[in-house]
Coordinates of C-alpha atoms in Angstrom, one line a residue:
M1 CA -2.6 -31.4 14.3
A2 CA 0.4 -29.6 15.7
D3 CA 3.0 -31.8 17.5
D4 CA 2.9 -31.3 21.2
Y5 CA 6.5 -32.4 21.4
L6 CA 9.9 -30.8 20.7
R7 CA 11.9 -33.4 18.7
R8 CA 15.7 -33.5 18.4
T9 CA 18.3 -35.8 16.9
A10 CA 21.8 -36.5 18.4
I11 CA 24.3 -38.1 16.0
T12 CA 26.7 -40.6 17.6
R13 CA 29.1 -43.1 16.4
P14 CA 28.8 -46.7 17.8
I15 CA 32.0 -48.7 18.2
F16 CA 31.3 -52.1 16.8
T17 CA 33.5 -55.2 16.6
D18 CA 33.8 -57.0 13.2
K19 CA 31.3 -59.7 14.3
Q20 CA 28.8 -57.0 15.4
K21 CA 29.3 -55.2 12.0
R22 CA 28.4 -58.5 10.1
L23 CA 25.2 -58.8 12.2
L24 CA 24.2 -55.3 11.6
D25 CA 24.9 -55.5 7.8
A26 CA 22.6 -58.6 7.7
T27 CA 20.0 -56.7 9.7
I28 CA 20.2 -53.8 7.3
N29 CA 19.7 -56.0 4.4
E30 CA 16.7 -57.7 6.0
W31 CA 15.3 -54.3 6.8
Q32 CA 15.5 -53.3 3.2
D33 CA 13.7 -56.5 2.1
A34 CA 11.0 -56.0 4.7
C35 CA 10.3 -52.4 3.7
N36 CA 10.1 -53.4 0.0
I37 CA 7.8 -56.3 0.8
S38 CA 5.5 -53.9 2.7
S39 CA 5.8 -51.3 0.0
R40 CA 4.7 -53.8 -2.8
I41 CA 1.7 -54.9 -0.7
G42 CA 0.7 -51.3 0.1
W43 CA 1.1 -50.2 -3.5
R44 CA -1.0 -53.1 -4.7
T45 CA -3.8 -52.5 -2.3
G46 CA -3.6 -48.7 -2.1
E47 CA -3.1 -48.9 1.7
T48 CA -1.0 -46.2 3.3
R49 CA -2.2 -46.3 6.9
K50 CA 0.4 -47.6 9.3
T51 CA -1.6 -50.0 11.3
Y52 CA -3.7 -51.3 8.4
L53 CA -0.6 -52.0 6.3
Q54 CA 0.9 -53.7 9.3
D55 CA -2.0 -56.1 9.4
L56 CA -1.6 -56.8 5.7
A57 CA 2.2 -57.2 5.5
Y58 CA 3.2 -58.5 8.9
D59 CA 2.9 -62.3 8.1
D60 CA 4.7 -62.0 4.8
V61 CA 7.6 -60.0 6.3
R62 CA 8.0 -62.5 9.1
E63 CA 8.0 -65.4 6.7
E64 CA 10.4 -63.9 4.1
T65 CA 12.9 -62.1 6.4
R66 CA 14.8 -62.9 9.6
L67 CA 13.6 -59.7 11.4
G68 CA 12.1 -60.0 14.8
S69 CA 8.5 -59.0 15.6
Q70 CA 9.1 -55.3 16.6
H71 CA 11.5 -54.7 13.6
T72 CA 8.9 -56.1 11.3
I73 CA 6.3 -53.7 12.6
L74 CA 8.7 -50.8 12.3
A75 CA 9.4 -51.8 8.6
T76 CA 5.7 -51.8 7.7
H77 CA 5.3 -48.4 9.3
Q78 CA 8.3 -47.1 7.3
A79 CA 6.8 -48.4 4.1
A80 CA 3.4 -46.8 5.0
A81 CA 5.0 -43.4 5.6
A82 CA 6.8 -43.5 2.1
L83 CA 3.6 -44.6 0.4
S84 CA 1.7 -41.8 2.1
G85 CA 4.3 -39.3 0.9
V86 CA 3.7 -40.4 -2.7
E87 CA -0.1 -39.9 -2.2
E88 CA 0.5 -36.4 -1.0
I89 CA 2.6 -35.7 -4.2
K90 CA -0.2 -37.0 -6.3
D91 CA -2.8 -34.9 -4.6
L92 CA -0.6 -31.7 -5.2
D93 CA 0.0 -32.6 -8.9
E94 CA -2.3 -35.0 -10.6
D95 CA 0.0 -35.1 -13.7
Y96 CA 3.1 -36.0 -11.8
E97 CA 4.2 -39.5 -12.5
T98 CA 4.8 -41.4 -9.3
S99 CA 6.4 -44.9 -8.7
R100 CA 6.3 -47.3 -5.9
P101 CA 8.9 -46.4 -3.2
E102 CA 11.9 -48.7 -3.1
F103 CA 14.3 -49.0 -0.2
T104 CA 18.0 -49.2 -1.0
A105 CA 19.6 -47.0 1.7
D106 CA 21.8 -48.7 4.2
T107 CA 19.7 -47.8 7.2
V108 CA 17.5 -49.5 9.9
K109 CA 15.1 -48.0 12.3
Y110 CA 15.2 -48.6 16.1
D111 CA 12.8 -47.8 18.9
T112 CA 12.8 -48.3 22.7
R113 CA 11.9 -52.0 22.2
T114 CA 14.7 -52.7 19.9
M115 CA 17.3 -50.4 21.4
T116 CA 18.4 -49.6 25.0
L117 CA 20.6 -46.7 26.1
F118 CA 22.6 -47.2 29.2
D119 CA 24.0 -44.6 31.7
D120 CA 27.6 -45.7 30.9
G121 CA 27.4 -44.4 27.4
S122 CA 26.8 -47.8 25.8
V123 CA 23.8 -49.0 23.6
S124 CA 22.1 -52.3 23.1
L125 CA 20.7 -53.0 19.6
S126 CA 18.6 -55.8 18.2
T127 CA 19.9 -57.7 15.2
V128 CA 18.7 -60.7 13.1
D129 CA 20.5 -62.8 15.7
D130 CA 21.3 -61.8 19.3
R131 CA 21.2 -58.2 20.7
I132 CA 24.6 -56.6 20.7
R133 CA 26.0 -54.1 23.1
C134 CA 28.7 -51.5 22.3
D135 CA 30.0 -48.2 23.4
L136 CA 29.2 -44.8 21.8
A137 CA 32.0 -42.5 20.7
L138 CA 30.9 -39.4 22.5
P139 CA 32.8 -36.1 22.8
D140 CA 35.2 -36.0 25.8
D141 CA 34.0 -32.6 26.6
E142 CA 30.7 -32.9 28.5
D143 CA 29.6 -29.7 26.8
G144 CA 29.2 -31.7 23.5
Y145 CA 25.6 -31.3 22.3
Q146 CA 24.9 -35.0 22.5
H147 CA 25.2 -34.8 26.3
L148 CA 22.4 -32.2 26.4
Y149 CA 20.0 -35.0 25.4
L150 CA 21.6 -38.0 26.9
E151 CA 22.0 -36.6 30.4
D152 CA 18.9 -34.4 30.6
G153 CA 16.0 -36.5 32.1
D154 CA 13.4 -34.2 30.4
W155 CA 14.4 -35.6 27.0
E156 CA 12.8 -39.0 26.2
L157 CA 14.4 -41.4 23.7
T158 CA 12.2 -42.2 20.7
E159 CA 12.6 -43.8 17.2
S160 CA 16.2 -43.7 16.0
T161 CA 18.1 -44.7 12.8
L162 CA 21.3 -46.6 12.4
T163 CA 23.0 -45.6 9.1
K164 CA 26.0 -47.1 7.3
R165 CA 28.0 -44.7 5.1
D166 CA 31.3 -45.3 3.5
G167 CA 32.0 -48.1 5.8
D168 CA 31.2 -46.1 8.9
Y169 CA 28.2 -46.5 11.2
Y170 CA 26.2 -43.6 12.7
L171 CA 23.4 -43.8 15.2
H172 CA 21.0 -40.9 14.9
L173 CA 19.3 -40.9 18.3
G174 CA 15.8 -39.4 18.4
F175 CA 14.6 -37.5 21.5
R176 CA 11.5 -35.6 22.4
K177 CA 10.0 -33.6 25.3
P178 CA 6.8 -31.7 25.7
Q179 CA 6.7 -28.3 24.1
P180 CA 7.7 -25.7 26.7
E181 CA 5.5 -22.6 27.0
K182 CA 7.3 -19.5 25.7
Q183 CA 8.5 -17.4 28.5
V184 CA 7.1 -14.3 26.9
E185 CA 3.7 -16.0 26.8
Q186 CA 3.8 -16.6 30.5
Q187 CA 4.2 -12.8 31.1
G188 CA 1.6 -10.1 30.8
D189 CA 2.1 -6.9 28.8
D190 CA 3.0 -5.1 32.0
E191 CA 6.1 -7.3 32.7
D192 CA 9.7 -6.3 32.0
R193 CA 11.3 -8.3 29.3
T194 CA 15.0 -8.8 28.9
V195 CA 16.9 -9.0 25.7
L196 CA 20.3 -10.5 24.9
G197 CA 21.9 -8.7 21.9
V198 CA 24.2 -10.8 19.7
D199 CA 26.7 -9.5 17.0
L200 CA 27.9 -11.8 14.3
G201 CA 31.4 -11.1 13.1
I202 CA 34.6 -12.4 11.5
V203 CA 37.2 -11.8 14.2
N204 CA 34.6 -13.1 16.7
I205 CA 32.0 -15.5 15.4
A206 CA 29.6 -14.2 18.0
T207 CA 29.7 -11.5 20.7
T208 CA 26.9 -10.9 23.2
S209 CA 25.8 -7.7 25.0
T210 CA 26.8 -9.6 28.2
A211 CA 30.4 -9.6 27.0
Y212 CA 30.7 -13.2 25.8
F213 CA 33.2 -13.5 23.0
A214 CA 33.4 -16.6 20.7
S215 CA 36.7 -16.3 18.8
G216 CA 36.7 -17.1 15.1
R217 CA 40.5 -17.2 14.9
E218 CA 40.9 -21.1 14.9
P219 CA 38.0 -21.8 12.5
R220 CA 39.3 -19.0 10.2
H221 CA 42.8 -20.4 10.2
R222 CA 41.7 -23.9 9.5
H223 CA 39.5 -22.7 6.7
R224 CA 42.4 -20.8 5.0
E225 CA 44.6 -23.9 5.3
F226 CA 41.9 -26.1 3.8
E227 CA 41.4 -23.7 0.9
R228 CA 45.2 -23.6 0.3
I229 CA 45.6 -27.3 0.3
R230 CA 42.4 -27.9 -1.8
G231 CA 43.7 -25.4 -4.4
N232 CA 47.0 -27.4 -4.7
L233 CA 45.1 -30.7 -4.9
Q234 CA 42.8 -29.4 -7.6
E235 CA 45.8 -28.5 -9.7
T236 CA 47.0 -32.1 -9.4
G237 CA 43.7 -33.3 -10.7
T238 CA 44.1 -37.0 -9.9
Q239 CA 41.4 -39.3 -8.5
S240 CA 43.4 -39.7 -5.4
A241 CA 43.6 -35.9 -5.0
H242 CA 39.8 -35.7 -5.4
R243 CA 39.2 -38.3 -2.7
T244 CA 41.6 -36.4 -0.4
I245 CA 39.6 -33.2 -1.0
Q246 CA 36.4 -35.0 -0.1
Q247 CA 37.9 -36.4 3.1
M248 CA 39.4 -33.0 4.1
S249 CA 36.0 -31.3 3.4
G250 CA 34.2 -33.8 5.7
R251 CA 36.7 -33.2 8.5
E252 CA 36.4 -29.4 8.2
S253 CA 32.6 -29.6 8.2
R254 CA 32.6 -31.7 11.3
Y255 CA 35.0 -29.4 13.0
V256 CA 33.1 -26.2 12.2
R257 CA 29.8 -27.9 13.1
D258 CA 31.2 -28.9 16.5
V259 CA 32.5 -25.4 17.1
L260 CA 29.1 -23.9 16.2
H261 CA 27.3 -26.2 18.4
Q262 CA 29.4 -25.1 21.3
V263 CA 29.0 -21.4 20.5
A264 CA 25.2 -21.9 20.2
N265 CA 25.2 -23.6 23.7
D266 CA 27.2 -20.7 25.1
V267 CA 24.8 -18.1 23.7
I268 CA 21.8 -19.9 25.2
E269 CA 23.6 -20.2 28.5
E270 CA 24.2 -16.5 28.5
A271 CA 20.5 -15.8 27.9
L272 CA 19.5 -18.2 30.6
T273 CA 22.1 -16.9 33.1
H274 CA 20.9 -13.3 32.6
D275 CA 17.2 -14.2 32.7
C276 CA 16.6 -13.1 29.1
E277 CA 13.4 -13.9 27.2
Y278 CA 14.6 -12.7 23.9
I279 CA 17.8 -13.2 21.8
A280 CA 18.3 -10.5 19.2
F281 CA 20.3 -11.0 16.0
E282 CA 20.9 -8.8 13.1
N283 CA 19.0 -9.7 10.0
L284 CA 21.1 -12.2 8.0
T285 CA 19.9 -10.8 4.7
H286 CA 22.0 -7.7 5.4
I287 CA 25.0 -9.9 6.1
R288 CA 24.7 -11.5 2.6
E289 CA 24.2 -8.2 0.9
R290 CA 27.1 -6.4 2.5
A291 CA 29.6 -9.3 2.6
P292 CA 31.9 -9.8 -0.4
P293 CA 32.1 -13.3 -2.0
V294 CA 35.4 -14.1 -0.1
K295 CA 33.3 -14.0 3.1
E296 CA 31.0 -16.9 2.0
F297 CA 32.4 -19.1 4.7
H298 CA 31.5 -16.6 7.4
Q299 CA 28.0 -16.2 5.9
W300 CA 27.5 -19.9 6.0
A301 CA 28.9 -20.2 9.5
H302 CA 26.6 -17.4 10.7
R303 CA 23.5 -18.9 9.1
Q304 CA 24.3 -22.3 10.8
L305 CA 24.9 -20.7 14.2
V306 CA 21.6 -18.8 14.1
D307 CA 19.8 -21.9 13.1
L308 CA 21.4 -23.8 16.0
V309 CA 20.5 -21.0 18.5
E310 CA 16.9 -21.0 17.2
Y311 CA 16.8 -24.7 17.7
R312 CA 18.1 -24.6 21.3
A313 CA 16.1 -21.5 22.2
D314 CA 12.9 -23.2 21.1
A315 CA 13.7 -26.0 23.7
E316 CA 14.2 -23.4 26.4
G317 CA 11.0 -21.3 25.7
L318 CA 13.1 -18.4 24.4
C319 CA 12.3 -16.2 21.4
V320 CA 14.8 -15.3 18.7
E321 CA 14.2 -12.0 16.9
Y322 CA 15.9 -10.0 14.2
V323 CA 16.7 -6.3 13.6
D324 CA 18.0 -4.2 10.8
P325 CA 21.7 -3.9 11.5
E326 CA 22.2 -0.5 9.7
N327 CA 24.8 1.5 11.7
T328 CA 25.0 -1.0 14.6
S329 CA 28.8 -1.0 14.1
R330 CA 29.0 2.9 13.9
R331 CA 26.6 4.0 16.6
C332 CA 28.0 4.8 20.0
P333 CA 26.0 2.9 22.7
E334 CA 26.9 5.6 25.3
C335 CA 25.9 8.8 23.6
G336 CA 24.2 7.8 20.4
H337 CA 26.6 9.6 18.1
T338 CA 26.7 7.7 14.7
S339 CA 29.6 8.1 12.4
E340 CA 31.9 6.0 10.1
G341 CA 34.8 7.5 12.0
N342 CA 33.7 5.8 15.2
R343 CA 34.9 2.5 13.8
V344 CA 38.7 3.0 14.1
T345 CA 39.7 -0.6 13.0
Q346 CA 38.0 -4.0 12.6
A347 CA 38.3 -4.6 16.3
E348 CA 38.3 -1.0 17.8
F349 CA 35.6 1.5 18.4
E350 CA 36.2 5.1 19.6
C351 CA 33.3 7.6 19.6
E352 CA 34.3 10.9 18.0
S353 CA 31.8 12.7 20.2
C354 CA 32.1 11.4 23.7
G355 CA 35.4 9.5 23.4
A356 CA 34.0 6.2 24.6
T357 CA 36.3 3.3 23.6
M358 CA 35.4 -0.4 23.6
N359 CA 35.6 -3.6 21.4
A360 CA 33.8 -3.0 18.1
D361 CA 32.0 -6.4 18.1
Y362 CA 30.8 -5.6 21.7
V363 CA 29.4 -2.3 20.4
G364 CA 27.6 -4.2 17.7
A365 CA 26.0 -6.6 20.1
K366 CA 24.8 -3.8 22.4
N367 CA 23.3 -1.9 19.5
V368 CA 21.6 -5.0 18.1
G369 CA 20.0 -5.7 21.4
W370 CA 19.2 -2.1 22.1
R371 CA 17.4 -1.8 18.7
Y372 CA 15.1 -4.6 19.7
V373 CA 14.5 -3.0 23.1
R374 CA 13.6 0.3 21.4
R375 CA 11.3 -1.6 19.0
G376 CA 9.2 -2.8 22.0
L377 CA 8.6 0.8 23.1
Q378 CA 6.6 1.3 19.9
S379 CA 4.0 -1.4 20.8
S380 CA 0.8 0.2 22.2
R381 CA 0.1 -3.0 24.1
R382 CA 3.3 -2.9 26.1
T383 CA 3.3 -1.2 29.5
G384 CA 6.4 -2.7 31.0
D385 CA 10.0 -1.9 30.3
S386 CA 12.1 -4.0 27.9
Q387 CA 15.7 -4.0 29.0
L388 CA 19.1 -5.0 27.5
A389 CA 21.2 -7.5 29.3
L390 CA 24.7 -6.5 30.1
K391 CA 27.5 -8.3 32.0
S392 CA 26.9 -6.3 35.2
G393 CA 23.2 -5.5 35.0
T394 CA 20.6 -4.2 32.6
V395 CA 19.9 -0.9 30.9
T396 CA 16.4 0.4 30.1
P397 CA 15.2 3.4 28.1
N398 CA 13.3 4.8 31.1
R399 CA 15.5 3.8 34.1
G400 CA 18.9 3.7 32.5
F401 CA 21.5 1.3 33.9
V402 CA 20.4 -1.0 36.7
P403 CA 23.2 -3.1 38.3
A404 CA 22.8 -6.8 38.9
D405 CA 21.7 -7.8 42.4

């Protein structure tokens, strides 16, 4: 049965004292034991249903570990889920050799009975001893994506996971809210629908038809510096150099991820501010085909950005669509003249026919959005006008430019 909820995860870093770390390490060890006890019982009895395995394993887990009652229940459910996954594999391939799930990862599950989030940005967690309370290291900028879930009352806290990796602790907070009805499903075929066009580029990571520009200058600079330093370290070839490369790679990935989260938030905000129901991107297959290997970083960034926008759009009831980007950088959005000569430089566009000049990425964004608007005209079911969102209004095939109220 389809899930009636949207589910999201916000990754945070709890700030623990040394004493709290020791308690959590002990809790993680007991959690592993509890899951493995439950797994052995489920494997022996063939039981994969959560509540049934809970009845079978609960007493053994309580006797053999220091976990509290609720964590014991969560551990039996975790084991049941893993056992059920093995059964699904066996159903798909009878010849596939399966083995009993073993739990070795440094993780422990939490739910609303074993964890409490407070409005001051702190969290309380159950351990094998007392509950502990600590602050979460959240972005100073309130636009950080974690704040979207922590401060929005529509999102409900659900099952979460504490993970220890390379000596650091991460709390993956689970949230859910009821699936929103798509805005386009709330409208009839005679309603006007507004499209936000988005161009993905190199100088600007993303540009919208409403004249929002997300500069790619700083990420591009940092990536070049990382590649230069990595090349030097690879020539060194020592274990220390290899560790440094791994640390640098992790820092770069976190930085780029944070940048892309912010850009995705901004694109969604543009769509909501201009009452758009659709967000149109160029088909990413074409990006991969036309970009040389040296642009792999940008291909990856664009893919990540689109995934993030899709993720956020789903929560807002918006639709993300794709169009063929052929000639979107060469077509004049004013007169329709298409020519390679229109693209003067990477950043400049000047129409050879009508003389219109504008930013080249902005031209791409308008043409991407306009192509999706035109596609809507081909549907025999549509009787309303689709329209392209611009900074100062909208433009439709039938009525032309309509200024904002």
